PDB file of C-alpha atoms in Angstrom:
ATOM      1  CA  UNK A   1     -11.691 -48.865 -26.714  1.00 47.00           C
ATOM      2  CA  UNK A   2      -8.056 -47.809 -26.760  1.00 52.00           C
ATOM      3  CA  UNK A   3      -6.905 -46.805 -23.244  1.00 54.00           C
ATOM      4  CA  UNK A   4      -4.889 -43.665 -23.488  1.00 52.00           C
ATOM      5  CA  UNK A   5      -1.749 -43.442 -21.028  1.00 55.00           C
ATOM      6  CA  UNK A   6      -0.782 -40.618 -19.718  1.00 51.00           C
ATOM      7  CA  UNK A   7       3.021 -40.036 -18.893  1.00 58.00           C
ATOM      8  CA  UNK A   8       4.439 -39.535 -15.850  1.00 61.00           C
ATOM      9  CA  UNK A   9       6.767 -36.827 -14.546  1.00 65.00           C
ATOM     10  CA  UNK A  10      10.179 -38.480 -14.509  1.00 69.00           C
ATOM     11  CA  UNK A  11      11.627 -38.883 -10.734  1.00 73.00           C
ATOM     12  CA  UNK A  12      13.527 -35.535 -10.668  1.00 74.00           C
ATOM     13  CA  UNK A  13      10.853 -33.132 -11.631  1.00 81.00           C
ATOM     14  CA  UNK A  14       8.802 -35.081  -8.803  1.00 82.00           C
ATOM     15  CA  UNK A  15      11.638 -34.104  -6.670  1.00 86.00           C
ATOM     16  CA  UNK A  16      11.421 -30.530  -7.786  1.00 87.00           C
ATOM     17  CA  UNK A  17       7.698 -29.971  -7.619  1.00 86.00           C
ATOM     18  CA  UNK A  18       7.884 -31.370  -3.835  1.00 90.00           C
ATOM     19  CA  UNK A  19      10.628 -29.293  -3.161  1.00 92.00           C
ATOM     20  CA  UNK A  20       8.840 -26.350  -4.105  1.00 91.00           C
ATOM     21  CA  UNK A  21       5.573 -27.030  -2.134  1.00 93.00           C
ATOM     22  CA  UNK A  22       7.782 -27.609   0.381  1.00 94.00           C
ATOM     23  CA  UNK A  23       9.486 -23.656  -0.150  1.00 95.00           C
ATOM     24  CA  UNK A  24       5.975 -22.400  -0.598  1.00 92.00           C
ATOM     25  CA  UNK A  25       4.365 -23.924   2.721  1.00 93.00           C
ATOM     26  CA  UNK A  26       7.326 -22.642   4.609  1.00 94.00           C
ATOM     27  CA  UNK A  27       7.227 -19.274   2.933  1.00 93.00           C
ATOM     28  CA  UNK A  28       3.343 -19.313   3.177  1.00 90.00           C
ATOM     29  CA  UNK A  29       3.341 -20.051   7.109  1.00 89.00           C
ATOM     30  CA  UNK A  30       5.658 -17.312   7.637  1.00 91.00           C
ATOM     31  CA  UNK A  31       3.895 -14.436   5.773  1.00 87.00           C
ATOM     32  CA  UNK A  32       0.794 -15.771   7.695  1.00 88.00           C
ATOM     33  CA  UNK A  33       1.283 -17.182  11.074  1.00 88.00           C
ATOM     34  CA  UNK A  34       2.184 -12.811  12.491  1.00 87.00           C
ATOM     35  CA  UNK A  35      -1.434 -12.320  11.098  1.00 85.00           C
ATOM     36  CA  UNK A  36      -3.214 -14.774  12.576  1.00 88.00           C
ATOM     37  CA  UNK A  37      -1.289 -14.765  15.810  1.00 88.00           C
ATOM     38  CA  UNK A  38      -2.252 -10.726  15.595  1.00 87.00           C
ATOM     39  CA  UNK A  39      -5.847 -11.473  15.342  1.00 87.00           C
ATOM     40  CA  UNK A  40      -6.020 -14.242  17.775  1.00 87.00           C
ATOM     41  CA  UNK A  41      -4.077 -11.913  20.564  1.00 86.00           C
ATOM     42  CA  UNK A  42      -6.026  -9.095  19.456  1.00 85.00           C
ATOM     43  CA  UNK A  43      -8.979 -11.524  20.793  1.00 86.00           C
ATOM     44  CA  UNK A  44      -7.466 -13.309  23.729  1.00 85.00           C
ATOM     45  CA  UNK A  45      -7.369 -12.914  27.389  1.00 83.00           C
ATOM     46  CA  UNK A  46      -4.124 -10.533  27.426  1.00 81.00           C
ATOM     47  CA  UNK A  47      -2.826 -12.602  30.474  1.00 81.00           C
ATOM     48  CA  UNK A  48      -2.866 -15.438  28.598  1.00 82.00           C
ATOM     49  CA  UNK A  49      -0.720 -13.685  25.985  1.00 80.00           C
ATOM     50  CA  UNK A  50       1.863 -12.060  27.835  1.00 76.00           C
ATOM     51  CA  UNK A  51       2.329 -15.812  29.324  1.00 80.00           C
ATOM     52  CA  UNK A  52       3.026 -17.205  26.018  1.00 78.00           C
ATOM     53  CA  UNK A  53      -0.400 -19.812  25.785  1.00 82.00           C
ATOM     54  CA  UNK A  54      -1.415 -18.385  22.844  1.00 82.00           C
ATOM     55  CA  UNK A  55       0.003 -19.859  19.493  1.00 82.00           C
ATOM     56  CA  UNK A  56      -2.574 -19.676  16.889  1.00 79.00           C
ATOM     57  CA  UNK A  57      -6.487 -19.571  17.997  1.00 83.00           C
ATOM     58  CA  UNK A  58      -7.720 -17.079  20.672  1.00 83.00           C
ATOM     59  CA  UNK A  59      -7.933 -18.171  24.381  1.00 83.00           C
ATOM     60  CA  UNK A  60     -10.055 -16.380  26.656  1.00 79.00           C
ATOM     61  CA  UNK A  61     -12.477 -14.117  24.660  1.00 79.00           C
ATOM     62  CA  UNK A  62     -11.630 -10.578  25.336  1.00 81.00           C
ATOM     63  CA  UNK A  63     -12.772  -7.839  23.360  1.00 82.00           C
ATOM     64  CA  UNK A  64     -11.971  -4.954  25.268  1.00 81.00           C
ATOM     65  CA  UNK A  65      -9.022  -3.655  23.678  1.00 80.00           C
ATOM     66  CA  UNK A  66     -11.666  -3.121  20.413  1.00 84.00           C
ATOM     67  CA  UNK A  67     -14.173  -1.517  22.534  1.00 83.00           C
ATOM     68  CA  UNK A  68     -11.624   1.229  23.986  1.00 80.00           C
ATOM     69  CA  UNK A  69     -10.461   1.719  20.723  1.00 79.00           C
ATOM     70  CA  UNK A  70     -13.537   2.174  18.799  1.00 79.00           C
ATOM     71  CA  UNK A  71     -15.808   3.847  21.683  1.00 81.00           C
ATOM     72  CA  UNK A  72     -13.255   6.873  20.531  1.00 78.00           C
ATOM     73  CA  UNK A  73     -14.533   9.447  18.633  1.00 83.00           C
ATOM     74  CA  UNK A  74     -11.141  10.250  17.409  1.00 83.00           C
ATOM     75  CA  UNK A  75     -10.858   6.711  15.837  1.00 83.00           C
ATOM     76  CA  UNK A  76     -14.227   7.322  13.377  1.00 86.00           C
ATOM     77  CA  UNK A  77     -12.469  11.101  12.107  1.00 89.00           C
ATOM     78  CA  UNK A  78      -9.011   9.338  11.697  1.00 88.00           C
ATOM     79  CA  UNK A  79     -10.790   7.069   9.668  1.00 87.00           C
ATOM     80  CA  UNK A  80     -12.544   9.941   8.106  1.00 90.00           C
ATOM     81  CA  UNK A  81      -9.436  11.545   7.368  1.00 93.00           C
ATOM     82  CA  UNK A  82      -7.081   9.235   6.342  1.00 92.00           C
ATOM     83  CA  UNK A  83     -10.435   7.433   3.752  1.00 91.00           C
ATOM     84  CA  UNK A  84      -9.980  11.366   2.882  1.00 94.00           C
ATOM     85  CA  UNK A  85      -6.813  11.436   2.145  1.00 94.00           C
ATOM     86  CA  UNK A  86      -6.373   8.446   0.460  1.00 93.00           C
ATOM     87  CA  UNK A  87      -9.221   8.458  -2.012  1.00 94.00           C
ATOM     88  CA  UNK A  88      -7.877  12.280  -3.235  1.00 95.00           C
ATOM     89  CA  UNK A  89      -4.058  11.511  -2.965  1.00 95.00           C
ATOM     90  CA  UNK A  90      -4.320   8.357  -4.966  1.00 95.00           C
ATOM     91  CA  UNK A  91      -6.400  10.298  -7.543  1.00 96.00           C
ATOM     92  CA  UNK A  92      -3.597  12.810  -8.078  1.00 96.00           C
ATOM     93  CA  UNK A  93      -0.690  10.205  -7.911  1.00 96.00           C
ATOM     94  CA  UNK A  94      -2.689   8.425 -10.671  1.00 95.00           C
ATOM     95  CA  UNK A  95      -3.174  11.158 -12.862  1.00 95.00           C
ATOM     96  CA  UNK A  96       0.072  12.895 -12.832  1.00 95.00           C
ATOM     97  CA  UNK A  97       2.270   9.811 -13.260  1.00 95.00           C
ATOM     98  CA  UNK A  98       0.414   9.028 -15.879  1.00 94.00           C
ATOM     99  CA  UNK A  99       0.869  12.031 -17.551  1.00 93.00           C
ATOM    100  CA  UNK A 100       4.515  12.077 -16.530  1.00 93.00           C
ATOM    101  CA  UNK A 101       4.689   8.795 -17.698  1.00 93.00           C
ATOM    102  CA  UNK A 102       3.263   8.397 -20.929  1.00 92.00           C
ATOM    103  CA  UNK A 103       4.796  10.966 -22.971  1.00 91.00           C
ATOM    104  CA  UNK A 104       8.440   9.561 -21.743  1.00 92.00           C
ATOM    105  CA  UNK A 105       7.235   6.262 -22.709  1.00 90.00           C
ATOM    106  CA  UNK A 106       6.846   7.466 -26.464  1.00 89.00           C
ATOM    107  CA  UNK A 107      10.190   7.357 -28.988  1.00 87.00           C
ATOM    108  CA  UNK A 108       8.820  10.543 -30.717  1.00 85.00           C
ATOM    109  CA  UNK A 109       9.604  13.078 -26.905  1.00 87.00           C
ATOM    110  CA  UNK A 110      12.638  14.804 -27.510  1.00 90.00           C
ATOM    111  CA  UNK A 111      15.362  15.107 -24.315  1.00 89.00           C
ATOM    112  CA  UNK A 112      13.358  12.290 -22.917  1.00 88.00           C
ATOM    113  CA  UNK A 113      16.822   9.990 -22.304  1.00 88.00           C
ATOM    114  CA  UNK A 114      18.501  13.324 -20.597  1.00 91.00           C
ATOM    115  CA  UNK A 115      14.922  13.852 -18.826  1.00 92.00           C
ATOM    116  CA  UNK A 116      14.784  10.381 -17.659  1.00 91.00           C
ATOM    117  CA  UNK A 117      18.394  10.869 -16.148  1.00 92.00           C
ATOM    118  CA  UNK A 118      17.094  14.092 -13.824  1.00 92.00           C
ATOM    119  CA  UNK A 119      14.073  12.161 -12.940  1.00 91.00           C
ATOM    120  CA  UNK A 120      16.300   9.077 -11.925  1.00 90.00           C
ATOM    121  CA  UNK A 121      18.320  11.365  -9.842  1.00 91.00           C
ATOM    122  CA  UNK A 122      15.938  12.316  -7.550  1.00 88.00           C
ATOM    123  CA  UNK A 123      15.562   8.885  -6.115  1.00 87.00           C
ATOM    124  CA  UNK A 124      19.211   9.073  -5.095  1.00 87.00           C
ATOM    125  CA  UNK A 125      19.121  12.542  -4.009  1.00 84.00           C
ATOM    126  CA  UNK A 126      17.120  14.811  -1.757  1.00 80.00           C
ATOM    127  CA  UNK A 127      16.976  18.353   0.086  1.00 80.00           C
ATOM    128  CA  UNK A 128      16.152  16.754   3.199  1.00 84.00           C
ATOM    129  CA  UNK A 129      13.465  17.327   5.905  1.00 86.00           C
ATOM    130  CA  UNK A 130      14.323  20.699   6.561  1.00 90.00           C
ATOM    131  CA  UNK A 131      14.380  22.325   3.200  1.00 91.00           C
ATOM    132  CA  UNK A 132      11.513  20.346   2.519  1.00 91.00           C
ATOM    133  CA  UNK A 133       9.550  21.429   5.573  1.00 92.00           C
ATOM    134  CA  UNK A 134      10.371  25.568   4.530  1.00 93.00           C
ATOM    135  CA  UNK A 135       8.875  24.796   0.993  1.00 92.00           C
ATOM    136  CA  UNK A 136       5.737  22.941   2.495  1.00 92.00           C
ATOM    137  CA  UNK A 137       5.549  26.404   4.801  1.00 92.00           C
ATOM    138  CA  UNK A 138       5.895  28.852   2.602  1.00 93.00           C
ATOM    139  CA  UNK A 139       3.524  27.274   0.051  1.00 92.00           C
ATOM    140  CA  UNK A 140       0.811  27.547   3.001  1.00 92.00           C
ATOM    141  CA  UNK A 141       0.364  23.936   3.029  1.00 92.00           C
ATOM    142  CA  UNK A 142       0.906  23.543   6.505  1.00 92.00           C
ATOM    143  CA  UNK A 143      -2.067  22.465   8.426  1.00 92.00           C
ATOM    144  CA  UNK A 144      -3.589  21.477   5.562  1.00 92.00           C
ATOM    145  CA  UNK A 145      -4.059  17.817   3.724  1.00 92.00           C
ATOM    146  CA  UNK A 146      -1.786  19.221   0.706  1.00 94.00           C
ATOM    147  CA  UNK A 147       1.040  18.990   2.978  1.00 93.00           C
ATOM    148  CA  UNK A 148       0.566  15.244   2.787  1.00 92.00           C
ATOM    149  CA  UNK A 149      -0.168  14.423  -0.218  1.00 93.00           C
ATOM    150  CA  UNK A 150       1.523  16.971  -3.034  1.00 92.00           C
ATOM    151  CA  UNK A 151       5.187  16.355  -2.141  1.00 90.00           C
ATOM    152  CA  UNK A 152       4.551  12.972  -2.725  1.00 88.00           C
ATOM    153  CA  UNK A 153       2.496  13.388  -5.794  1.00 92.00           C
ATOM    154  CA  UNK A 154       4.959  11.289  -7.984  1.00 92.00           C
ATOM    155  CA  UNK A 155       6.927   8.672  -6.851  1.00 92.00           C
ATOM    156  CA  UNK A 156       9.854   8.403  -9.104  1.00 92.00           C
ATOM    157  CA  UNK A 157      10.064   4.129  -8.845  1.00 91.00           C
ATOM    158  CA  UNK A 158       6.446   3.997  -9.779  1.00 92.00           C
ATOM    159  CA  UNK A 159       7.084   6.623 -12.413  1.00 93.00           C
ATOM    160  CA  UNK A 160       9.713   4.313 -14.329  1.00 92.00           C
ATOM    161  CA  UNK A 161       7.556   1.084 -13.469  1.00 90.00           C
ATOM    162  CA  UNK A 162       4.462   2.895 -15.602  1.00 92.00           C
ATOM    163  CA  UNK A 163       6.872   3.900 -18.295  1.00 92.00           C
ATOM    164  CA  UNK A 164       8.349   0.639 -18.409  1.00 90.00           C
ATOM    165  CA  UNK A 165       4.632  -0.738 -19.258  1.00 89.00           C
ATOM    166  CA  UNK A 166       3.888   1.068 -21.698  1.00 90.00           C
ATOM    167  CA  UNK A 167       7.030   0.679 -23.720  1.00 88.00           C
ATOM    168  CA  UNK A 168       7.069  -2.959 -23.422  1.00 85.00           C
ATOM    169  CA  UNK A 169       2.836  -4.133 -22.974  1.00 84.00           C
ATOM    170  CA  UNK A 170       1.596  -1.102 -25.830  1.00 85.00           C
ATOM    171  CA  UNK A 171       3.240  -1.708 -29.468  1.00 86.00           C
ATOM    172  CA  UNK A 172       4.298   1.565 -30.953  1.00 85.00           C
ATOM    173  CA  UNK A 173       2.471   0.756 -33.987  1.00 86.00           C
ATOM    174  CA  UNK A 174      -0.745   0.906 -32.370  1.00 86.00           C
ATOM    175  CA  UNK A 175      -0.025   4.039 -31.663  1.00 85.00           C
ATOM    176  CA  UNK A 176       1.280   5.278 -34.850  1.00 85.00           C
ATOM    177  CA  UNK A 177      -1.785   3.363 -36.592  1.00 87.00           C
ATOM    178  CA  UNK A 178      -4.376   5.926 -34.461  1.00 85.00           C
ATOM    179  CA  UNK A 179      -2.244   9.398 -35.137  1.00 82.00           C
ATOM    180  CA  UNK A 180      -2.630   8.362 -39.063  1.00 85.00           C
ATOM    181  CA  UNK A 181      -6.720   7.923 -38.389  1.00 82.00           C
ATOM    182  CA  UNK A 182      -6.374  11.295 -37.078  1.00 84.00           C
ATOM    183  CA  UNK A 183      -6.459  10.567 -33.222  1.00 84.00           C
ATOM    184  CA  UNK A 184      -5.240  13.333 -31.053  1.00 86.00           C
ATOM    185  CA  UNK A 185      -3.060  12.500 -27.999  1.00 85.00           C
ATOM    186  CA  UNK A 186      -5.557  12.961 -25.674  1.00 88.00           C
ATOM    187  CA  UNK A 187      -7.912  10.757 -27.577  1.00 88.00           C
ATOM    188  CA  UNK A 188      -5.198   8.225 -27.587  1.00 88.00           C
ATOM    189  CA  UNK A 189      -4.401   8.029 -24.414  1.00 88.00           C
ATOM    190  CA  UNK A 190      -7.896   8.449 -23.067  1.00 88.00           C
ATOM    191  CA  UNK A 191      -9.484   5.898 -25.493  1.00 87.00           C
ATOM    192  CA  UNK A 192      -6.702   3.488 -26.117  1.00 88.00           C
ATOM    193  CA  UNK A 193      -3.510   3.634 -23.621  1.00 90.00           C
ATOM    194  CA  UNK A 194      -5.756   3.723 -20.640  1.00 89.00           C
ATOM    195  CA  UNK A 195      -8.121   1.085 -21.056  1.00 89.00           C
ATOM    196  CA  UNK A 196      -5.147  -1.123 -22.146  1.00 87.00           C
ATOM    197  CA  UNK A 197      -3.259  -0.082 -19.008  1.00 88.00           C
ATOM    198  CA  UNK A 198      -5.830  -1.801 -16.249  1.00 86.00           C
ATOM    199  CA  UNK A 199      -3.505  -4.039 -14.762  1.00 85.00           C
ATOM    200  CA  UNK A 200      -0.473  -1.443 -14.110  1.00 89.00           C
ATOM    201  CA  UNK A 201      -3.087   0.894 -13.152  1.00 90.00           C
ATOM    202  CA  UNK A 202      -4.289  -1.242 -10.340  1.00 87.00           C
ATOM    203  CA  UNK A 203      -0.785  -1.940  -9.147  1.00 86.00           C
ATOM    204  CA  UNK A 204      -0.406   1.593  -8.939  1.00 91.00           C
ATOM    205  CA  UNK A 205      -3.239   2.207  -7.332  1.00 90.00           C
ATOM    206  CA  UNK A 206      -2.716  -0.283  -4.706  1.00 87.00           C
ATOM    207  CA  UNK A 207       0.563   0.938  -3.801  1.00 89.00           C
ATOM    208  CA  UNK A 208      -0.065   4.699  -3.664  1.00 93.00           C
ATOM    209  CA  UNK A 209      -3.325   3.737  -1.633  1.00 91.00           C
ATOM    210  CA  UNK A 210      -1.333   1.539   1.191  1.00 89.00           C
ATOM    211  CA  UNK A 211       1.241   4.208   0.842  1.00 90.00           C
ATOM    212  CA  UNK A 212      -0.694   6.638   1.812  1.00 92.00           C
ATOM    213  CA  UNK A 213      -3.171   4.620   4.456  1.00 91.00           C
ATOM    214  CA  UNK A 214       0.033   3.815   6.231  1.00 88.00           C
ATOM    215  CA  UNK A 215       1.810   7.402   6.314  1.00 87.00           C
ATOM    216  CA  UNK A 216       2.085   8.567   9.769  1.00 86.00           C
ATOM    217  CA  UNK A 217       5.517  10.480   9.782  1.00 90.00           C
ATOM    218  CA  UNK A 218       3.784  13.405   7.665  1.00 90.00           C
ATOM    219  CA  UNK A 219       1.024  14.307   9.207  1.00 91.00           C
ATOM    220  CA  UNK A 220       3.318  14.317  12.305  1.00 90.00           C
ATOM    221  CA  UNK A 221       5.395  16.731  11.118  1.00 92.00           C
ATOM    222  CA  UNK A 222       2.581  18.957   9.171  1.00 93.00           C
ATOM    223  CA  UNK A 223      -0.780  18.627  10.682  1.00 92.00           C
ATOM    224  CA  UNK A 224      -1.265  20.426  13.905  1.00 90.00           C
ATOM    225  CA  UNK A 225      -5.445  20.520  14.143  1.00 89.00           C
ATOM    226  CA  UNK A 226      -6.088  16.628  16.200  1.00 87.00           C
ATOM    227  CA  UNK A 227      -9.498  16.714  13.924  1.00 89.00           C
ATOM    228  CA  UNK A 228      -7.502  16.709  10.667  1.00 91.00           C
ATOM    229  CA  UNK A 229      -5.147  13.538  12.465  1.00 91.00           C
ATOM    230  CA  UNK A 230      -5.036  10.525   9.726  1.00 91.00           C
ATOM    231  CA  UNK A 231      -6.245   7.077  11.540  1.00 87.00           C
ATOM    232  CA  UNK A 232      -2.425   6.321  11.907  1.00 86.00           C
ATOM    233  CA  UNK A 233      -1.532   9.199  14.085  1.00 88.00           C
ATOM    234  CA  UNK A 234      -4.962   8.607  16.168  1.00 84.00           C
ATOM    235  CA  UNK A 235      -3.762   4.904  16.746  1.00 80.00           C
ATOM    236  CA  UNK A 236      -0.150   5.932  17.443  1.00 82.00           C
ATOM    237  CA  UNK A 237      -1.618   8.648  20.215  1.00 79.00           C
ATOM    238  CA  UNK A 238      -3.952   5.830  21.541  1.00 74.00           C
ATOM    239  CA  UNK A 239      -1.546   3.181  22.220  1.00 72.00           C
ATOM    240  CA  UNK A 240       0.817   5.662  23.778  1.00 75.00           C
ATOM    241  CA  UNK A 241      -1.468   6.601  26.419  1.00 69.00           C
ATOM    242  CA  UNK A 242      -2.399   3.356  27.037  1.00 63.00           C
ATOM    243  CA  UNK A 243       1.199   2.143  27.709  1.00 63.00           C
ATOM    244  CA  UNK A 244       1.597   5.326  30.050  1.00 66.00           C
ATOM    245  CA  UNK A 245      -1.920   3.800  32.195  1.00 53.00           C
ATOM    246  CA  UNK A 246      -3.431   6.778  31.781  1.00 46.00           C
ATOM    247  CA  UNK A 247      -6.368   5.891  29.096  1.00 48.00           C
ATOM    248  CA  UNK A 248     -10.299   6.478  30.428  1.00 50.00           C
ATOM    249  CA  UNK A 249      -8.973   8.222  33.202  1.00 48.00           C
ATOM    250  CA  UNK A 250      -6.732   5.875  34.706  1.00 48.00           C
ATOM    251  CA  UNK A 251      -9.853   4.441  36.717  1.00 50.00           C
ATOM    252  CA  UNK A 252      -8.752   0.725  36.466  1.00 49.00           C
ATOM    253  CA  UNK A 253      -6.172  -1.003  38.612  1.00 57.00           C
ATOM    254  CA  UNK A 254      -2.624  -1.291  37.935  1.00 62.00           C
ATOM    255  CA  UNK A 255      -2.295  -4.466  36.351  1.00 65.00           C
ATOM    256  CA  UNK A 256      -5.516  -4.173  34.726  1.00 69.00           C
ATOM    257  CA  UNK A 257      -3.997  -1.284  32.566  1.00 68.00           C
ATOM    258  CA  UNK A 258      -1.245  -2.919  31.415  1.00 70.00           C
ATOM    259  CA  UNK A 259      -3.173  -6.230  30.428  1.00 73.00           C
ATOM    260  CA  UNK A 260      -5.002  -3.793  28.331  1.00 71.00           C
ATOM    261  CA  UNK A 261      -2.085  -2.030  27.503  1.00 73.00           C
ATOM    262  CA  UNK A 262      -0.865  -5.432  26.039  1.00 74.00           C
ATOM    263  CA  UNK A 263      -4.341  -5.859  23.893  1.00 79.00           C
ATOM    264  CA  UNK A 264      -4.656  -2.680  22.470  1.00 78.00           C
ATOM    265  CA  UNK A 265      -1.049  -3.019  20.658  1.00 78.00           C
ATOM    266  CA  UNK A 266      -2.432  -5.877  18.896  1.00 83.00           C
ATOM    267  CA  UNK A 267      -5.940  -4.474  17.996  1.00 84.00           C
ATOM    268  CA  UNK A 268      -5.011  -1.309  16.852  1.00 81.00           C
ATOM    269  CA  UNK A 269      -2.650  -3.462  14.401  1.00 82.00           C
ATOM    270  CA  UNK A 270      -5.691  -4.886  13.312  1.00 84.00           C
ATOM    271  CA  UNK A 271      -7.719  -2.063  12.862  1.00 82.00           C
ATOM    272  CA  UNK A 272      -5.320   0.022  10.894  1.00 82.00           C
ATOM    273  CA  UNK A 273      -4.404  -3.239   8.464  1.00 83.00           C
ATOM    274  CA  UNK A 274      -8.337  -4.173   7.674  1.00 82.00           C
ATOM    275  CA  UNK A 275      -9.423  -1.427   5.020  1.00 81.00           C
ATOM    276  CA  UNK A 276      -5.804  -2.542   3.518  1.00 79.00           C
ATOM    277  CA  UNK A 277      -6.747  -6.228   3.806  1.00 79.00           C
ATOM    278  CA  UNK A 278     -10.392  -5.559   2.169  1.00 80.00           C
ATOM    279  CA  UNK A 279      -8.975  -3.525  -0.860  1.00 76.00           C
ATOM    280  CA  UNK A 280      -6.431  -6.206  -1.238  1.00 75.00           C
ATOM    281  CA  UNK A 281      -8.437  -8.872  -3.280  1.00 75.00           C
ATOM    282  CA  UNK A 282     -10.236  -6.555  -5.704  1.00 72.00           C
ATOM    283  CA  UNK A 283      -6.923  -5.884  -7.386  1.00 68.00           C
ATOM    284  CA  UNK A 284      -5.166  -9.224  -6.934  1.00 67.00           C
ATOM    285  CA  UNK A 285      -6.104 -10.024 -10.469  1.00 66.00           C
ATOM    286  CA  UNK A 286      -4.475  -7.629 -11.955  1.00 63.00           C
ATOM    287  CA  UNK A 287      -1.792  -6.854  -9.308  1.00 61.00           C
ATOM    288  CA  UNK A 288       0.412 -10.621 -10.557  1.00 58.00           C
ATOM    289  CA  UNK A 289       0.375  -9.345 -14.282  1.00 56.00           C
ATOM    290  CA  UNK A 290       1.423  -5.607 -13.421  1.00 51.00           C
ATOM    291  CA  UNK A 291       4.252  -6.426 -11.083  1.00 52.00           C
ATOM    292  CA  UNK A 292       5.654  -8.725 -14.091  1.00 54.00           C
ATOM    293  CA  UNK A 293       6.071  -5.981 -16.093  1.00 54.00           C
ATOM    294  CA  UNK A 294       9.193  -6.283 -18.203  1.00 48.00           C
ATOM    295  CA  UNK A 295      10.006  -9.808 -17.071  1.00 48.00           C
ATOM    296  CA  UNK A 296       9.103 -11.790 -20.201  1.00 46.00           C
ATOM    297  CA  UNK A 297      10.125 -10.598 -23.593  1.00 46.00           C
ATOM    298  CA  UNK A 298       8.547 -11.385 -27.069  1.00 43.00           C
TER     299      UNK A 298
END
């Protein structure tokens, strides 16, 4: 039998591939090692911590930190909330940029050049917090989850990004091919944009959805019932009273409290990161292909 050979990589592409394991390890331990020293503190003996022993696994099981966070019945209706909040804000950030964006994605919109200049605009330019606060008031949205989620209903970055997919991943002829078989617009963009659009979809999802899991500086300024407080501002409450010694009563010694002090920082980290963390992989498939939008051209 004939033996087939196989070439090999000349020396300098050798060089390169190394090179760039070598980038990728590096940038790889970096985006990981906070993490896992996070979880491992979140676990450890918080003397042990503050005294620099712990590096990478957990030393001196300790899971008190978790239990005086989650023995909180604030923690399970900031969870509440914020799941709340979320699930219906990402809805409506979904909807309405698509809607906003597909009909500037189309050559056919008239104005939609000058229209794409005011929307541009507004990424550069703002009324402020003040302004902005009077609105949210006088619309009655105070107090209420509105005032967290509508004047963020479209962000203008992922506006463009959706446009820019739909120009560039949907051929206009498609299109064009479905008016002449007597497709409406709706029908179009129901029964062919959509299902086309998965992996921008997810992208957007995903950042709308960590966008609004992480938003604290909102609801501090809007919400004034504690029982509508996202999970953020619960956590944010929680670890300030425990660096003022002061949570349970202030039963505990001294130096007790600030060992747990020193704990809770790091589980309350974890807590607020892991519905982010779980989400995460269900949309990795599709989140490579959507952030690439634009970046190859055929």
């Amino acid at each position: 039998m004939e033996k087939v050979q196989v070439k090999s990589k000349p020396s300098d592409e050798k060089l390169f591939d190394i090179i760039l394991y070598v980038i990728a390890a590096v940038i790889m331990v970096i985006v990981l090692y906070p993490l896992l020293f996070t979880v491992s503190a979140s676990f450890s003996d918080p003397s042990k911590v503050l005294n620099g022993q712990v590096w990478l696994l957990p030393k001196g099981a300790n899971i008190e930190a978790y239990a005086n966070i989650l023995k909180n019945d604030k923690i399970w209706s900031g969870y509440g909330n914020s799941i709340l909040y979320t699930v219906v804000g990402t809805v409506i950030n979904i909807v309405l940029t698509t809607l906003a964006a597909y009909p500037l994605s189309r050559p056919d919109l008239p104005l939609r050049n000058g229209i794409m200049v005011l929307i541009t605009l507004t990424m550069f330019f703002g009324g402020g917090l003040i302004p902005v606060y009077l609105l949210v008031r006088d619309l009655g949205m105070v107090d209420t989850m509105w005032a967290l989620i509508v004047p963020g209903a479209i962000a203008t970055y992922n506006l463009i990004v959706m446009r820019t997919y739909f120009q560039s991943s949907i051929p206009w002829e498609l299109q064009e091919a479905a008016h002449m078989d007597g497709c409406s617009n709706w029908r179009l963009l129901v029964s062919i944009i959509l299902p086309l659009s998965k992996p921008i979809l997810a992208v957007m999802v995903l950042f709308y959805a960590v966008g609004h899991w992480n938003s604290f500086f909102n609801a501090l300024i809007y919400i004034r019932d504690e029982a509508k407080y996202p999970l953020q501002l619960v956590l944010r409450e929680i670890l300030l009273i425990s660096q003022s010694a002061q949570i349970d009563g202030g039963s505990v010694g001294l130096e007790k409290q600030i060992l747990l002090a020193e704990s809770i920082k790091f589980a309350v980290i974890i807590v607020s990161s892991l519905p982010v963390l779980i989400m995460y992989p269900f949309v990795q498939k599709h989140f490579v292909k959507g952030v690439m939008i634009g970046s190859i051209k055929g």
